[in-house]
Short mmCIF file of C-alpha atoms in Angstrom, two decimals:
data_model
loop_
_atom_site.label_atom_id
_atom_site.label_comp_id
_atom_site.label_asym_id
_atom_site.label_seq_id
_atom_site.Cartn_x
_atom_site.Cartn_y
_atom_site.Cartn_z
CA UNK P 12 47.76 -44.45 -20.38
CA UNK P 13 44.72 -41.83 -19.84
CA UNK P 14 41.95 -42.11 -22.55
CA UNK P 15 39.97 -39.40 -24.47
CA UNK P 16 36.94 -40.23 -22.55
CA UNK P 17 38.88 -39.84 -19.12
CA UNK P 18 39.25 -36.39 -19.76
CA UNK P 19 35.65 -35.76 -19.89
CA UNK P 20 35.31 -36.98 -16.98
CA UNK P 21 37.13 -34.43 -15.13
CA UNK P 22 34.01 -31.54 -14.10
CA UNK P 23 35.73 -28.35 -15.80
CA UNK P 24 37.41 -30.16 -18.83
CA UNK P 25 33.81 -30.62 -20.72
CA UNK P 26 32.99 -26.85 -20.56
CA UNK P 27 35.91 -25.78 -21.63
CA UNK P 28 36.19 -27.89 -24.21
CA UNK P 29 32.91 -26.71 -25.70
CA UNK P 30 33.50 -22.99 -24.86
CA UNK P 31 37.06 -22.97 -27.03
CA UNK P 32 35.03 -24.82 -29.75
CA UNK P 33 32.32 -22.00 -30.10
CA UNK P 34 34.56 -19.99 -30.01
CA UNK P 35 36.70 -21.14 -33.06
CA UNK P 36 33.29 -21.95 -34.98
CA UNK P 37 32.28 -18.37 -34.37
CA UNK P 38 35.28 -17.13 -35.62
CA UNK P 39 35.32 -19.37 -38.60
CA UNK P 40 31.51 -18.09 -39.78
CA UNK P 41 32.45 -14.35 -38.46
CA UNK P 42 35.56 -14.43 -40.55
CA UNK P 43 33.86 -16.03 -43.92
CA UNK P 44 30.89 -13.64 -43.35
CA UNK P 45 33.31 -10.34 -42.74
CA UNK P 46 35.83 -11.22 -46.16
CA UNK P 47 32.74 -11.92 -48.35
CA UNK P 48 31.16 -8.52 -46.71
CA UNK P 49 34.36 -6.87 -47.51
CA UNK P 50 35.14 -7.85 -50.82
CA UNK P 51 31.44 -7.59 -52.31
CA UNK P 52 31.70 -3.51 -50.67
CA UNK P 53 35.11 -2.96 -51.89
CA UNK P 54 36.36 -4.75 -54.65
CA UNK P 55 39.54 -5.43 -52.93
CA UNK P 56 41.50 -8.54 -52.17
CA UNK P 57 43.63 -7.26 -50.19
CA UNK P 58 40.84 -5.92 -47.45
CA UNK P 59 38.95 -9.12 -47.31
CA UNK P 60 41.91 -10.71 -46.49
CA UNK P 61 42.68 -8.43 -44.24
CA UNK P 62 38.88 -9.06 -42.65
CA UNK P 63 39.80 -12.62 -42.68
CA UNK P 64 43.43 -12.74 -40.98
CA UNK P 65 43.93 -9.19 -39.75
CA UNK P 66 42.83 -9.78 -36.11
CA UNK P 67 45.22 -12.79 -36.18
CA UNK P 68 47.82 -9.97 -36.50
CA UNK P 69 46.99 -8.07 -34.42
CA UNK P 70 47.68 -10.85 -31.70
CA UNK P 71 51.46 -10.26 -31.83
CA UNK P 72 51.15 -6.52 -30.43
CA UNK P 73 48.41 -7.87 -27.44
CA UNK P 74 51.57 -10.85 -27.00
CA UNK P 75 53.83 -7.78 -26.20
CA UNK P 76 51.23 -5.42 -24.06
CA UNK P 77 48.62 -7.90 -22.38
CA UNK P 78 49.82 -11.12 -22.01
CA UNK P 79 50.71 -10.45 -18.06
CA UNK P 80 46.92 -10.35 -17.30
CA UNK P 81 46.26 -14.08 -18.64
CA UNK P 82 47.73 -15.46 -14.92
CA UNK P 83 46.20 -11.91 -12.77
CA UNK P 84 42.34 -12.32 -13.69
CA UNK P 85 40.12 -15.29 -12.44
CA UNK P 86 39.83 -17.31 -15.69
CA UNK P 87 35.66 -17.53 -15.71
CA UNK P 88 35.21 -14.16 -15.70
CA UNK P 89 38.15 -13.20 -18.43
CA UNK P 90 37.06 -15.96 -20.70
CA UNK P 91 32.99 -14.97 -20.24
CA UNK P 92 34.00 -10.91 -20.71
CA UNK P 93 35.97 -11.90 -23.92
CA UNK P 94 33.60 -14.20 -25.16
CA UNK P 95 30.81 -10.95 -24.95
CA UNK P 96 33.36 -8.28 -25.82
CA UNK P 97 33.76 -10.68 -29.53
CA UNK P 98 29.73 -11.02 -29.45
CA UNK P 99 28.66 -7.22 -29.29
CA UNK P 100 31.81 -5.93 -31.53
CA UNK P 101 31.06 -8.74 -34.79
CA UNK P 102 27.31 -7.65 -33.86
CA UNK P 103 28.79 -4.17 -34.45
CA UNK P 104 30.80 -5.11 -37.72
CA UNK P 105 27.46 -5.82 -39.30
CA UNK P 106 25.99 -2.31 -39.00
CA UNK P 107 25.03 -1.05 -42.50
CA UNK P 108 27.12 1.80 -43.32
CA UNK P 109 29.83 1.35 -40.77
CA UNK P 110 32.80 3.80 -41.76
CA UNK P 111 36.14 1.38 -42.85
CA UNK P 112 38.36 3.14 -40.16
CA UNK P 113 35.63 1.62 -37.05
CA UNK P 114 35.55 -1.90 -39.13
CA UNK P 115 39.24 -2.05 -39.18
CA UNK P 116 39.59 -0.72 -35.99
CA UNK P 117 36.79 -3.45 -34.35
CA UNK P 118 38.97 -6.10 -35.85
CA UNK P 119 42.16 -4.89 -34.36
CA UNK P 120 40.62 -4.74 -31.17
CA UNK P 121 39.45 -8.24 -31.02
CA UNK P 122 42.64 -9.68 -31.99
CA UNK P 123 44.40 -7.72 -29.00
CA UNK P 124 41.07 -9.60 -26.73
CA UNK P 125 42.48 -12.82 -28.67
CA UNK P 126 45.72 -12.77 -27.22
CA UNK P 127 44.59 -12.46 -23.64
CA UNK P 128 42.25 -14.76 -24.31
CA UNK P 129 44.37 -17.86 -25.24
CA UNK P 130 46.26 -17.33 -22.76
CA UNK P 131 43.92 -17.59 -20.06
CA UNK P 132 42.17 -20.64 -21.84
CA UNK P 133 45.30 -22.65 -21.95
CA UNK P 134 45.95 -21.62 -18.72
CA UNK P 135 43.21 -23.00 -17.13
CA UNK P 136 43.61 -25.99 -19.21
CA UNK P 137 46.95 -26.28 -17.78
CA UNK P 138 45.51 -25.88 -14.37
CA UNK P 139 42.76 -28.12 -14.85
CA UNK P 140 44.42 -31.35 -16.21
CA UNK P 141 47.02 -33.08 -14.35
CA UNK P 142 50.68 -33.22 -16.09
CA UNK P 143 50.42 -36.65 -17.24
CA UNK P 144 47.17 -35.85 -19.58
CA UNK P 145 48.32 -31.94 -20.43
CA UNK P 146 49.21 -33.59 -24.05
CA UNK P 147 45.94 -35.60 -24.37
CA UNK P 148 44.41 -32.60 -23.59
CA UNK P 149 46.33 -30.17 -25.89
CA UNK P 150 45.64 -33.10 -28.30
CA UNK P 151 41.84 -33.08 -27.81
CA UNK P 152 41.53 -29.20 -28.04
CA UNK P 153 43.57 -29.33 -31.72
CA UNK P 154 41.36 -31.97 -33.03
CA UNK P 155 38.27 -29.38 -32.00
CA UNK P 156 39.91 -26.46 -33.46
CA UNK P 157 40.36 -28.47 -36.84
CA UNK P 158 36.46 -29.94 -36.48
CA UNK P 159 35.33 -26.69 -35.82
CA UNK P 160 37.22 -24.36 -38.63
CA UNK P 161 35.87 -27.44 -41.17
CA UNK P 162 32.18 -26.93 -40.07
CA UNK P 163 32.43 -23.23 -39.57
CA UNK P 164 33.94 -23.14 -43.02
CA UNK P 165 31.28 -24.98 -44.65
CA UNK P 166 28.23 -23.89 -42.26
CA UNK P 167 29.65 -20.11 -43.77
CA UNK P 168 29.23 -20.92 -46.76
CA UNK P 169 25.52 -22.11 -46.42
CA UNK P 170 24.50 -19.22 -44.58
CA UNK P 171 26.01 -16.36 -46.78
CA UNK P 172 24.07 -18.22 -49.59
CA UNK P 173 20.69 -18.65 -47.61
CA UNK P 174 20.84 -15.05 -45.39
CA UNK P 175 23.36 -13.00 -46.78
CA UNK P 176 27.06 -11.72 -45.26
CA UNK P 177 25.53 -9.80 -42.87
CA UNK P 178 23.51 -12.24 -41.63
CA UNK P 179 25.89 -14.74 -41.62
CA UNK P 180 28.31 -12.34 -39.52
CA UNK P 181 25.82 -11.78 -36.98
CA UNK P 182 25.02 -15.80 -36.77
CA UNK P 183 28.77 -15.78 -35.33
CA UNK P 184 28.21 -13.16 -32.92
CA UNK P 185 25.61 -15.69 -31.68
CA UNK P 186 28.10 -18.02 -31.53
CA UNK P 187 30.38 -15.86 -29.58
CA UNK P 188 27.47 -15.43 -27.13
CA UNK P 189 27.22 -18.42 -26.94
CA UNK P 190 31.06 -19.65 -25.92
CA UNK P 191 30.68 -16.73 -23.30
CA UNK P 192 27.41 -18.15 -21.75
CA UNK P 193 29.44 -21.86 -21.35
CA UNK P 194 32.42 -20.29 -19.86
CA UNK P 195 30.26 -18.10 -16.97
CA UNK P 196 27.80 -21.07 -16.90
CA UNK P 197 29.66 -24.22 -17.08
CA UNK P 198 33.41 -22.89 -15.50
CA UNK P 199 33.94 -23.13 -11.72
CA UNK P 200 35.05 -19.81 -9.88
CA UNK P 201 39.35 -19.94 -9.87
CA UNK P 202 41.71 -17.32 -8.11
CA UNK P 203 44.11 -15.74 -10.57
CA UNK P 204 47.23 -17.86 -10.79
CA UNK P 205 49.63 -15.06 -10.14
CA UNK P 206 49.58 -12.15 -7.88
CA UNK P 207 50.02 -8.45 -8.56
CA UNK P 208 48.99 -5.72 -11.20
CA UNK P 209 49.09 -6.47 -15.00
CA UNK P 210 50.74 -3.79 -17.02
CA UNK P 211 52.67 -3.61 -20.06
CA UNK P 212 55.44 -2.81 -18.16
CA UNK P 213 55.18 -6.22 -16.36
CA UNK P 214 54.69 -8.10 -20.18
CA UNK P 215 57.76 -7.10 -21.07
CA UNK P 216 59.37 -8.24 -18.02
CA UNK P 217 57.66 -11.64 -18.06
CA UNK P 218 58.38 -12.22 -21.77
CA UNK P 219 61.79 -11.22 -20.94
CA UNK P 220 62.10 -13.81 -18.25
CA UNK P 221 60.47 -16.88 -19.97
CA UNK P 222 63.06 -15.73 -22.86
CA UNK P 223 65.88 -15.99 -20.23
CA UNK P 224 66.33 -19.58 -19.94
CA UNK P 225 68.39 -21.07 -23.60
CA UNK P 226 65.69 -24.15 -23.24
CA UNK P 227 62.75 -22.56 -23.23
CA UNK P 228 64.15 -20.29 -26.26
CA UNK P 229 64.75 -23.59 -28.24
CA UNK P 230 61.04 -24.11 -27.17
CA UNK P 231 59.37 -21.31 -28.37
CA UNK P 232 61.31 -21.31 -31.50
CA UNK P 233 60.37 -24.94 -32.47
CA UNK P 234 56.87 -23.86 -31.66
CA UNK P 235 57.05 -20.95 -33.94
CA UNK P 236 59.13 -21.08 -37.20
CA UNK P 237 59.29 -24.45 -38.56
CA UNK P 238 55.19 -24.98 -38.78
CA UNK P 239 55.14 -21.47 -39.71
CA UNK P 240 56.93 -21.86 -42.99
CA UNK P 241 55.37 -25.26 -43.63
CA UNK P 242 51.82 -23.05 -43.21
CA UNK P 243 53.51 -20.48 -45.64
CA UNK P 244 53.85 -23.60 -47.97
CA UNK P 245 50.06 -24.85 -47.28
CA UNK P 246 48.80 -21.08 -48.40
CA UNK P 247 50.21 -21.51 -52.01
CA UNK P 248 48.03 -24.33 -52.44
CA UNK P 249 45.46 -22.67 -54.36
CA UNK P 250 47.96 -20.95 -56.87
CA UNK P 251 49.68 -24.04 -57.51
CA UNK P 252 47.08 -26.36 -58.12
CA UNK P 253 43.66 -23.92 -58.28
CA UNK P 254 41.18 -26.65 -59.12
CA UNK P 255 42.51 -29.47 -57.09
CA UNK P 256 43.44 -27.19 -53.89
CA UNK P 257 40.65 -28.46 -51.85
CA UNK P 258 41.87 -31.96 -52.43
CA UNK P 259 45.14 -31.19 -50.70
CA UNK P 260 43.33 -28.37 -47.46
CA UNK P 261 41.74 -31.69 -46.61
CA UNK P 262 44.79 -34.28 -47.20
CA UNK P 263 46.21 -32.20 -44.56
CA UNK P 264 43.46 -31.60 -42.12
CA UNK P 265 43.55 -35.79 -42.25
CA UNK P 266 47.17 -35.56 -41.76
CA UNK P 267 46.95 -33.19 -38.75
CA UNK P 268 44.31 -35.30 -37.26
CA UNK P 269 46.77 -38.62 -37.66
CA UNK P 270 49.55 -36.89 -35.80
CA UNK P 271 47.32 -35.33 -33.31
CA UNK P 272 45.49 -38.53 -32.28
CA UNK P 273 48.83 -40.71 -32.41
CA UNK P 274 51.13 -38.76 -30.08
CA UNK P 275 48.25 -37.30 -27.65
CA UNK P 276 46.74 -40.97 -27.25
CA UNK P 277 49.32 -43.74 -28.62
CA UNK P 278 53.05 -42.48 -27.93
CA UNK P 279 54.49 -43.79 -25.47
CA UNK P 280 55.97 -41.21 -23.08
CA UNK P 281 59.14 -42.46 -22.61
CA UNK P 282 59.41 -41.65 -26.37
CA UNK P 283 58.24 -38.44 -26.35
CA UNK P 284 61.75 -36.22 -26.00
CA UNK P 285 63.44 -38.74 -28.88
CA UNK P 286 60.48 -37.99 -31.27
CA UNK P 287 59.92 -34.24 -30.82
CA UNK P 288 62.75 -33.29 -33.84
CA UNK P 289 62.53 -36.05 -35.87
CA UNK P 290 58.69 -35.71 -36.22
CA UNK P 291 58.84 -31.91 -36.86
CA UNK P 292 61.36 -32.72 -39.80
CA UNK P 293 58.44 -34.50 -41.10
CA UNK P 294 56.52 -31.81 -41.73
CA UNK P 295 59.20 -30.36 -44.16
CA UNK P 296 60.86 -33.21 -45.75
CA UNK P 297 57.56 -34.31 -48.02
CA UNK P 298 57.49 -30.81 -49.78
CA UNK P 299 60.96 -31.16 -51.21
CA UNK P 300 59.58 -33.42 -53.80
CA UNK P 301 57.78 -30.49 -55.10
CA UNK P 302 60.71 -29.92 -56.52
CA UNK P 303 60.29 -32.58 -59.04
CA UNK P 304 56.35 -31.65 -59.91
CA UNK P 305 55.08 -34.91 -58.61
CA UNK P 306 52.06 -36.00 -60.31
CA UNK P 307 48.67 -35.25 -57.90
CA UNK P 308 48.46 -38.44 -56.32
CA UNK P 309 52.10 -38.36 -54.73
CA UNK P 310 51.19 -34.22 -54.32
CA UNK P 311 48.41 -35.47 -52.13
CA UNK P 312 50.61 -38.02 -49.90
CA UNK P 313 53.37 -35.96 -49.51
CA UNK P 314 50.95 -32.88 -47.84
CA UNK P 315 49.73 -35.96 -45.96
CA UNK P 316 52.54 -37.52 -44.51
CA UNK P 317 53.64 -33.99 -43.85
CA UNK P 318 50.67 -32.65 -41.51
CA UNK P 319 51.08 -35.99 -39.30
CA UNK P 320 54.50 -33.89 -38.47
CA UNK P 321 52.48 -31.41 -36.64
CA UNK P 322 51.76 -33.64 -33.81
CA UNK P 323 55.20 -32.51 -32.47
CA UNK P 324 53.87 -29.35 -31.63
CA UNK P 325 52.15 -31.39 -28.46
CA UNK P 326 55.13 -32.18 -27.64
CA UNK P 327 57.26 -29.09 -27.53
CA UNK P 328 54.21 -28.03 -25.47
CA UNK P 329 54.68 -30.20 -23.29
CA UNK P 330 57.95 -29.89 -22.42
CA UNK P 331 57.17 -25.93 -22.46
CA UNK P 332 55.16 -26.51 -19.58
CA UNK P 333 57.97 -28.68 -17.70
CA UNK P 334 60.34 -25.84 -18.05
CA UNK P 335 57.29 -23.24 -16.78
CA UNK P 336 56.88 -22.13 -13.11
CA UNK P 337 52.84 -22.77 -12.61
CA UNK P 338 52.12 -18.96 -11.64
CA UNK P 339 53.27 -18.20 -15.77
CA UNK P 340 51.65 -21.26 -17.50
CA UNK P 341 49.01 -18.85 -19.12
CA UNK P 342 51.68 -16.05 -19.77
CA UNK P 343 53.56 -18.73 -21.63
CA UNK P 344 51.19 -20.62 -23.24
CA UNK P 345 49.08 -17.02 -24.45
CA UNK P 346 53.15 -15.90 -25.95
CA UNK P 347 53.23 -19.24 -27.69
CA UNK P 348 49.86 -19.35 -28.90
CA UNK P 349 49.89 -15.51 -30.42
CA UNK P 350 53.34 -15.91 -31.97
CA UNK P 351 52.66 -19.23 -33.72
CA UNK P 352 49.76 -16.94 -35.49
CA UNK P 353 52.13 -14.49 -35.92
CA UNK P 354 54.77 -16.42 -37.85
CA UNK P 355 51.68 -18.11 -39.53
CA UNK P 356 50.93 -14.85 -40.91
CA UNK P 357 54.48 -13.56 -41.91
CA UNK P 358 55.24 -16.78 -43.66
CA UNK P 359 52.35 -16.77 -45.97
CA UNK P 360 53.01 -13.28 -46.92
CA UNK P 361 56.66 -14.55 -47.66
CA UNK P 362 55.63 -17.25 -49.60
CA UNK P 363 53.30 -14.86 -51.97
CA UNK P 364 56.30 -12.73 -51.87
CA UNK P 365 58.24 -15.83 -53.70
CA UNK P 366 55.76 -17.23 -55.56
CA UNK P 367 55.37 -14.40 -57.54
CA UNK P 368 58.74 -13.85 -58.33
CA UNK P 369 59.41 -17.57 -59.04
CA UNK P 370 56.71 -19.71 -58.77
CA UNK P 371 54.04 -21.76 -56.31
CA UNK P 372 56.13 -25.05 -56.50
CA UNK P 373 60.05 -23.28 -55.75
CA UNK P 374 58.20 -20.77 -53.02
CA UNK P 375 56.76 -24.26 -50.93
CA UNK P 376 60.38 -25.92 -51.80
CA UNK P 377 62.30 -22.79 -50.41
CA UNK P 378 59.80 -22.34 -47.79
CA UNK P 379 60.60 -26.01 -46.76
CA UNK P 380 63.85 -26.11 -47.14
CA UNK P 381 64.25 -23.43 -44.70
CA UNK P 382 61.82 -25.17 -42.01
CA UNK P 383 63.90 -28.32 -42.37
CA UNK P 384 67.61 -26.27 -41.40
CA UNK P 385 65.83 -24.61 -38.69
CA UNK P 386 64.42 -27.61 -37.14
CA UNK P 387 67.98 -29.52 -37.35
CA UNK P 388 69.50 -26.39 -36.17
CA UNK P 389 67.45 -26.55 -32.93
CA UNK P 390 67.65 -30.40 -32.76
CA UNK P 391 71.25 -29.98 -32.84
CA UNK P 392 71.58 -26.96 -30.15
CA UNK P 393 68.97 -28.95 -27.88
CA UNK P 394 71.05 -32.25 -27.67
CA UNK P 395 74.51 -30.16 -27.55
CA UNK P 396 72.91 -28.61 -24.35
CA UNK P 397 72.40 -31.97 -22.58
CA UNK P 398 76.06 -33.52 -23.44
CA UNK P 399 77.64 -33.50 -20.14
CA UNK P 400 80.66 -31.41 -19.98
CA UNK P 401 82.95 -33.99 -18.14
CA UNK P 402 86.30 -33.43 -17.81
CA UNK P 403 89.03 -35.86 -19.03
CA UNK P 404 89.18 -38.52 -16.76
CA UNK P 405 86.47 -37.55 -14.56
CA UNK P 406 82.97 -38.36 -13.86
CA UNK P 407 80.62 -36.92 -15.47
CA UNK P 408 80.29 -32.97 -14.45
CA UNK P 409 78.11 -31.98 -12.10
CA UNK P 410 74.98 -29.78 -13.59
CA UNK P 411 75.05 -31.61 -16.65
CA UNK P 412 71.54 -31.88 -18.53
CA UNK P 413 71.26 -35.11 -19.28
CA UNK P 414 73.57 -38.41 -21.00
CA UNK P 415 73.41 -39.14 -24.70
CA UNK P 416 71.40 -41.69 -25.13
CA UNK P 417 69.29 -41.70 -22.04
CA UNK P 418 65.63 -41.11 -21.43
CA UNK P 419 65.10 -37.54 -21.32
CA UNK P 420 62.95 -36.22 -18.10
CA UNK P 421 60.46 -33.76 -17.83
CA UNK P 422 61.74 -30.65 -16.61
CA UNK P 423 65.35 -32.15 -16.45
CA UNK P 424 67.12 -29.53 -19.28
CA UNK P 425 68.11 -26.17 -16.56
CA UNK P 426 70.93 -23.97 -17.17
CA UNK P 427 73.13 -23.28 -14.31
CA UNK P 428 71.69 -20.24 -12.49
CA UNK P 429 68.16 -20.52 -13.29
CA UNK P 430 67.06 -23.28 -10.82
CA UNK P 431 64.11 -20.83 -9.83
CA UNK P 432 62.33 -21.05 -13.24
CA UNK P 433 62.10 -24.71 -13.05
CA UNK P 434 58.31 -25.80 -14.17
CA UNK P 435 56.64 -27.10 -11.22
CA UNK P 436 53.66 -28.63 -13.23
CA UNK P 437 52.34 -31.74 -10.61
CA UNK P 438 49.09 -33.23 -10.15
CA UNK P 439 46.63 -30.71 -8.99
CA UNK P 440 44.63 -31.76 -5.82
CA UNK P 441 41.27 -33.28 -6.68
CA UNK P 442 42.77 -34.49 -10.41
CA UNK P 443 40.70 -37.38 -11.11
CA UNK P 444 41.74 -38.64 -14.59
CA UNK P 445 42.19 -42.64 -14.76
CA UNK P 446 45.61 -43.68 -16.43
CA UNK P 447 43.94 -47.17 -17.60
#
C-alpha cells in the first residue's frame, strides 16, 4: 500500500502540494482581513460575510460558464495566471477608498478564477498520480487544506491585531504571489488534456454529458448534499453553544483529520466500495442526539465521530474518477469541487433560516436528518443499479453491474449505451510511486 512519503517522491506532486496550500492560507488571511475590513467600514453583518464567503458563491456560476477550460489550457500556466490574477485583485481590495460596487465586484471575479482554478489543480493531480494513490493523494491535499485554513485562521488574527485589516489583506496577496511563483517555478510544462476551444457553450455540453451517465449522477450527488447539510449543521455551532463553539470547530477538524488519514492511508481497497455509504451515514447519525441536548462532553464526541464520516468523500472521488474519461478529469473534478461549495453555502443559509424560526439544536437535527435519507436514498439506488437483472431460470443477464455481495471494481458500474464514457484512469508513464 503506497505511503505519504511515496508521494513526495514523485517530481510534480511536492510543488503542487505547496502551491494549493498557499493558496488556501492566502485565502484564509485574505478572507479574515477583507470581513474585519468590511464590518469595521460598514457596520454590517451581512457584508462581511459576504467578504468572507461571497467568492465561494460565486463558484457555482464559473461551474456553469468556465469549467470547459480546466482540461483546454496547459495547467502551469492556468494555475501561475490565477495565482497572480488573486495577488494583484486582494492587492486591489485594500485600496483606501475603494467604491463597494468594485470591492464586491473584485470578489465575484475571483470566485469565477476559483472555479477554473480547482479544476485545473485537481486535474493535474489526477494526471500526476497514478490511480492506485489518486485517494492518498486527495487524502494528503484535504489534510493541507484543513492545516492551512487553521494557521491562516489564527496567523489572521495576529496580523489584523499587529498591522491592521489592510495590512493583513495585502499579507495574503503575498501569499497568493507566492502560490503563483511555485506553480510557474516548481510545475513541469503539460499539454492541455483535451483538445478544442473552451466556451460556455461547450460547459454546458460537458456538464451535460458527465450528468448523462445515472452513476456518475449518484456520484456527484453523494459528493454534494449530504456533507453539505452536515456543514449547514457545523455553521450553527456558534449560536448553539457561543462560548464553547471553538471547542467543537476543532473536535471536528480532529475528526476530519481521523477519517482523512484512515481511508487515504489504512483502508484496504478491496473495502473501499462497501464503506463509501455506510461511512457517509456517519457523518449524520451523531447529530440526532442533539435532539436530546446532550451534555458538552457527548456534544463534543458526537461532532467527532461525525467529521471521521467525511473521509467518504475520498472515496466517492475516487470512484468519480473510475467512471471519468481522462480528457474530462479536470472538468469533473472543477464541477465537483465548485458545487460542494455551493451546497456548502446554501445549507448554512438554510440552517440560519431554521434556527431562527425554531432553534440551533432542531435546525442541526433537521439538517441531519435530511443528510441521513439522502445518503440511504443514494445507497439504496447505487446497489439497486448493480443487482443483475437475470431472468427466471437463467444466468445471470448479460450487462449486469455487478453481484450482491461481490467486490465492487473500479470503473465496473456502466449503463447500457454509455460504454464510451468509461473512466480510463491507468498508470501514467513515468509514475514512480512505491506500493510498499
Amino acid at each position: 500500500m503506497p505511503r505519504y512519503r511515496d508521494l513526495f517522491r514523485i517530481p510534480e506532486f511536492t510543488p503542487l502540494f505547496l502551491t494549493g496550500s498557499a493558496h488556501i492560507a492566502a485565502q484564509t488571511v485574505a478572507g479574515l482581513g477583507l470581513a474585519t475590513l468590511v464590518y469595521r467600514a460598514t457596520g454590517s453583518p451581512f457584508l462581511a460575510a459576504l467578504a468572507l464567503f461571497g467568492p465561494s458563491l460565486a463558484q457555482l456560476l464559473g461551474a456553469t460558464t468556465l469549467l470547459s477550460a480546466a482540461d483546454r489550457v496547459p495547467p502551469r500556466a492556468a494555475m501561475a495566471g490565477i495565482g497572480l490574477f488573486f495577488a494583484l485583485g486582494t492587492a486591489a481590495l485594500a485600496i483606501p477608498g475603494l467604491p463597494t460596487w468594485a470591492f464586491f465586484a473584485i470578489l465575484f471575479a475571483e470566485g469565477l478564477a476559483a472555479s477554473l482554478g480547482g479544476g485545473v489543480r485537481y486535474g493535474l493531480l489526477n494526471e500526476i498520480l497514478p490511480r492506485e494513490a489518486f485517494l492518498l493523494g486527495r487524502s494528503v491535499t484535504n489534510m493541507a487544506v484543513g492545516i492551512s485554513q487553521i494557521g491562516g485562521f489564527a496567523a489572521g488574527g495576529v496580523l489584523i491585531a499587529l498591522l491592521s485589516p489592510r495590512g493583513t489583506v495585502l499579507v495574503g496577496a503575498g501569499l497568493y504571489l507566492a502560490a503563483a511563483l511555485l506553480a510557474r517555478f516548481g510545475l513541469g510544462a503539460r499539454p492541455p488534456r483535451a483538445a478544442g476551444r473552451a466556451s460556455v457553450a461547450e460547459t454546458w455540453r460537458t456538464n451535460a454529458r458527465l450528468w448523462s451517465l445515472p452513476a456518475r449522477r449518484r456520484t456527484y450527488l453523494a459528493l454534494w448534499v449530504p456533507n453539505g447539510l452536515i456543514v449547514g449543521c457545523e455553521s450553527l455551532f456558534v449560536p448553539y453553544a457561543p462560548e464553547r463553539a471553538g471547542l467543537l470547530f476543532a473536535c471536528a477538524a480532529f475528526g476530519m483529520l481521523v477519517g482523512d488519514t484512515v481511508v487515504g492511508r489504512f483502508l484496504p481497497s478491496r473495502l473501499r466500495g462497501r464503506v463509501r455509504f455506510p461511512l457517509q451515514a456517519q457523518l449524520a447519525a451523531p447529530f440526532l442526539l442533539f435532539a436530546l441536548d446532550p451534555p458538552l462532553p457527548l456534544a463534543l464526541l458526537a461532532v467527532t465521530v461525525s467529521a471521521v464520516g467525511y473521509g467518504a468523500s475520498l472515496l466517492h472521488q475516487e470512484r468519480l474518477m473510475t467512471l471519468v474519461p481522462e480528457e474530462l478529469s479536470g472538468h469533473a473534478l472543477g464541477l465537483h469541487s465548485s458545487g460542494m461549495i455551493a451546497l456548502q453555502g446554501v445549507s448554512a443559509a438554510l440552517a440560519g433560516t431554521l434556527a431562527q424560526y425554531t432553534s440551533p439544536r432542531t435546525a442541526m437535527v433537521v439538517l441531519a436528518v435530511v443528510s441521513l435519507a439522502v445518503t440511504l436514498g443514494l445507497a439504496w439506488a447505487d446497489r439497486g443499479a448493480r443487482r443483475p437483472a437475470a431472468e427466471p431460470g437463467s444466468e445471470e443477464a448479460p450487462g449486469s453491474e455487478e453481484a450482491p455481495g461481490s467486490e465492487e471494481a473500479p470503473g465496473s458500474e456502466e449503463e447500457p449505451g454509455n460504454e464510451e464514457e468509461r473512466g480510463t484512469r491507468d498508470r501514467k508513464p513515468g509514475s514512480t510511486l512505491s506500493s510498499q
